[in-house]
XYZ file of C-alpha atoms in Angstrom:
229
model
C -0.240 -2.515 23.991
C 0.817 0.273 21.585
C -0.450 0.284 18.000
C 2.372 -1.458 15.500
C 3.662 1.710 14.118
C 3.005 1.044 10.141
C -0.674 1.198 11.067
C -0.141 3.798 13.617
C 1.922 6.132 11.095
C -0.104 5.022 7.872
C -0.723 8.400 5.592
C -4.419 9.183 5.909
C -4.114 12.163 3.247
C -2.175 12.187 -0.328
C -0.246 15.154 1.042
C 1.263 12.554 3.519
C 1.918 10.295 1.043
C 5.818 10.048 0.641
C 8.284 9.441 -2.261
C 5.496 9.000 -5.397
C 4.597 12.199 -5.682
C 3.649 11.672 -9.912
C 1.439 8.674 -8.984
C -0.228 10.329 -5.758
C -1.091 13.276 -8.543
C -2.699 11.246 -10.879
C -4.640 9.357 -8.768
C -6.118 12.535 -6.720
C -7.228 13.984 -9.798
C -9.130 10.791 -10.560
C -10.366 10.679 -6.818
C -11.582 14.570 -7.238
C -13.484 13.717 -10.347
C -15.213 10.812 -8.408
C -14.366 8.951 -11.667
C -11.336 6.388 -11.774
C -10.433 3.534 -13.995
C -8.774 -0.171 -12.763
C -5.512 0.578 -11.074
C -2.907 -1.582 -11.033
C 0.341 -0.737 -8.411
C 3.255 -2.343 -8.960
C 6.389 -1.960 -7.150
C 8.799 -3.327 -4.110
C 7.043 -4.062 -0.044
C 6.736 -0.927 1.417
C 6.858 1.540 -0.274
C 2.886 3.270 -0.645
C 0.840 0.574 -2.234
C -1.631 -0.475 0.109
C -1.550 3.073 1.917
C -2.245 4.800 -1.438
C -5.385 2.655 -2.117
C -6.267 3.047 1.510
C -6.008 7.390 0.924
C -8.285 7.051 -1.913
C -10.831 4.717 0.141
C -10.903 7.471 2.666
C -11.266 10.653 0.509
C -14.155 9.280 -2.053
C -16.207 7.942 0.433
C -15.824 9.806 4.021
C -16.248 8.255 6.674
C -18.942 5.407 4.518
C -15.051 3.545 3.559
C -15.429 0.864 5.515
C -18.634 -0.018 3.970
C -17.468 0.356 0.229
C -14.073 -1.278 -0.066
C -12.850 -4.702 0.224
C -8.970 -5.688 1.027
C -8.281 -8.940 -0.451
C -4.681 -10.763 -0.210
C -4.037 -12.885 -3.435
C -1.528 -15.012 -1.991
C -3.287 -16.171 1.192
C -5.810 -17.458 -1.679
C -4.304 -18.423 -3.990
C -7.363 -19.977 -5.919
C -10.068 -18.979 -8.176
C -12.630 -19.134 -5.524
C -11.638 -15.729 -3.690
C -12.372 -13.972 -7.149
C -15.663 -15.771 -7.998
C -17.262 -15.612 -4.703
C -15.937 -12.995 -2.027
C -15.383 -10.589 -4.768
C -18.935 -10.802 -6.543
C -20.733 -10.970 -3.334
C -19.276 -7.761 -2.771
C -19.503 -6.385 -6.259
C -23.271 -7.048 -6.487
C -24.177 -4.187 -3.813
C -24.606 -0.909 -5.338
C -22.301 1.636 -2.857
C -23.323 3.835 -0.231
C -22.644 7.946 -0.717
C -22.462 9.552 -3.903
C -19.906 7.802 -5.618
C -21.108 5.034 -8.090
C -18.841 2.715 -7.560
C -17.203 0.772 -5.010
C -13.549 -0.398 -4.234
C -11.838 -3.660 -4.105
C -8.452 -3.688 -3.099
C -6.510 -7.364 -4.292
C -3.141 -7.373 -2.838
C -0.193 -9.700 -4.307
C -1.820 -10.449 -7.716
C 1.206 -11.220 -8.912
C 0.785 -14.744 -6.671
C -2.974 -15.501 -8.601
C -2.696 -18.651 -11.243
C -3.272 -17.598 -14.502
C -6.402 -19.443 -14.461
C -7.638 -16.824 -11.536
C -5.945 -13.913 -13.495
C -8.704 -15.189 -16.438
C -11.295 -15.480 -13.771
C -10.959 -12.145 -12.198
C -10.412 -10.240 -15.629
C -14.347 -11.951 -16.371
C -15.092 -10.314 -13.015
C -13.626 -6.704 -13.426
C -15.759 -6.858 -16.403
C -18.976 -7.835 -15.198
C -18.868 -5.797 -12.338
C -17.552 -2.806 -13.927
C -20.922 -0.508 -13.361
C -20.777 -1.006 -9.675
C -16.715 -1.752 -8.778
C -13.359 -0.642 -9.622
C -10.418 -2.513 -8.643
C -7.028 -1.444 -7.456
C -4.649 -4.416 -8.099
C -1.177 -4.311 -6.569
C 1.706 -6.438 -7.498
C 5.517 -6.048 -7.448
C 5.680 -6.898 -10.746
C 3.652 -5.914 -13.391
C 4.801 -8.590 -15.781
C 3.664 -11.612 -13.872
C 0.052 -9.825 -14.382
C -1.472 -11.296 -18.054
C -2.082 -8.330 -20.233
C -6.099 -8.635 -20.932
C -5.938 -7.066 -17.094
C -3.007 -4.757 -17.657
C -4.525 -3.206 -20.862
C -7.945 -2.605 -18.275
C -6.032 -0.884 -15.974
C -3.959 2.212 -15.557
C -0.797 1.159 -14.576
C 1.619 2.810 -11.510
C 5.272 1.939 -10.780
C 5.982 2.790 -7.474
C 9.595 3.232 -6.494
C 11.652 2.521 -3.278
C 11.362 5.546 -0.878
C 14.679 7.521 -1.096
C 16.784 8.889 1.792
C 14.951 11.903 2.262
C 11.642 10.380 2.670
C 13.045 7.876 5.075
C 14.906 10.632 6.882
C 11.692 12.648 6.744
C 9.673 9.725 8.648
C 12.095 8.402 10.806
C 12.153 12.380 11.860
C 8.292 12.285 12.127
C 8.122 9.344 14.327
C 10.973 9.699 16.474
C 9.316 13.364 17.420
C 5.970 11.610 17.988
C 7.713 8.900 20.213
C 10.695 11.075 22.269
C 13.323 8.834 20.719
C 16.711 10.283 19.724
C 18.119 9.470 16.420
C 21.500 10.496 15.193
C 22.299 11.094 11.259
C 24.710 7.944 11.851
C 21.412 5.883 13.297
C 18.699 7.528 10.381
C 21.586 6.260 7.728
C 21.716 2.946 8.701
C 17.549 2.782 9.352
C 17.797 4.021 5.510
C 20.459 1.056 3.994
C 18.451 -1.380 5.733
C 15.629 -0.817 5.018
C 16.055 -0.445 1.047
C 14.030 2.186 0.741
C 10.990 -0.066 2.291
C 9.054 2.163 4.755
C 7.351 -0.450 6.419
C 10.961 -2.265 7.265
C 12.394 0.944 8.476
C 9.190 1.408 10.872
C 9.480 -2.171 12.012
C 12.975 -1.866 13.338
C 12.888 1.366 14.293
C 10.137 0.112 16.692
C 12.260 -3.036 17.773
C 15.037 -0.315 18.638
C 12.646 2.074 20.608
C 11.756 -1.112 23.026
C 15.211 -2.036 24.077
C 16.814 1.430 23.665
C 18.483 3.274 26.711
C 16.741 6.749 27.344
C 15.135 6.500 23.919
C 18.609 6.305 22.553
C 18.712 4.438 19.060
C 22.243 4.405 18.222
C 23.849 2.537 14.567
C 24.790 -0.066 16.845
C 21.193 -0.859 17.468
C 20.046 -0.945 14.385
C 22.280 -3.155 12.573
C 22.156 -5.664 15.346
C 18.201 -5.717 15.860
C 18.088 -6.256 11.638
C 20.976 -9.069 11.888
C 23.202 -7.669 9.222
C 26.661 -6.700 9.432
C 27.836 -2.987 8.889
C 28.301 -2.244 5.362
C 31.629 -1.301 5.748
């Protein structure tokens, strides 16, 4: 079975990173100093924030990333517990390498109670010798501001065309598909500027498509919506 093609295609460098190119330069220069504060990414699905904590994973800590950071999904948990004991189990443990700190990565924040939001602020602070946190969100006002004002705080934007264009183009060389400009526009107004969504059909397409053909047709019938026009 081939790899699902957001892993597959995930940006493993910040040069790959696509469509936040102030963000992905303020968080590389805290990466080469080996020194960051909190971080707290908000924005829309699919559009960097996971892959951008997963880039600086990778280039602090080598091939030791595995070992130092922790991915953590808010909303499958929604409770205090995640915070007070997978998180400080982790945060006790100095890191491996040469970088004092470790990572933990807590996606959809913005689904924590406030009560957890109190709880895991408590945390960040006790912890903040050994850990940093990257907190993600897609919006940055659901997230109570004791945590905001710990944090530096990145708004990530939906991908434009180009970016989309640029991947779609990446992938469809890697894969021997043919895409038209009619075919990369509509992978582009479907997905909303979401990378992941425009991966995810684009793969749908590539399974059914004749001679690696992905025509518009395609497209807007694999993501059930009509043509725009």
């Amino acid at each position: 079975m081939d790899k699902i093609w957001t892993e597959k295609y995930r940006p493993s460098s910040f040069k790959e990173v696509k469509g936040q190119k102030e963000v992905v330069k303020r968080v590389e220069a805290f990466v080469q100093n080996k020194n960051m504060p909190h971080l707290l990414f908000a924005g829309p699905a699919g559009v960097g924030k996971t892959t951008l904590s997963l880039v600086i994973a990778r280039q602090l800590f080598g091939d030791n990333w595995k070992n130092n950071f922790l991915e953590l999904n808010a909303s499958d948990e929604r409770g205090i517990d995640v915070v007070r004991t997978k998180v400080k189990d982790f945060a006790r443990t100095k890191a491996i390498g040469n970088v004092p700190f470790k990572i933990i990565y807590l996606d959809e924040c913005d689904a924590l109670t406030r009560e957890a939001q109190q709880a895991l602020r408590r945390t960040m602070e006790n912890y903040t010798n050994t850990t940093r946190f990257i907190l993600s969100c897609n919006y940055s006002s659901k997230i109570i501001d004791p945590i905001q004002s710990r944090c530096a705080v990145f708004k990530f934007k939906p991908l434009g065309e180009k970016h989309i264009f640029n991947i779609i183009e990446k992938i469809s060389g890697s894969e021997n598909l043919k895409v038209n400009d009619e075919s990369k526009k509509a992978l582009y107004v479907i997905s909303g500027g979401d990378c992941r969504r425009a991966e995810n059909i684009m793969q749908s397409c590539a399974a059914i498509a004749d001679n690696g053909k992905i025509t518009e047709e395609l497209v807007f019938s694999l993501a059930s919506t009509a043509k725009p026009k």
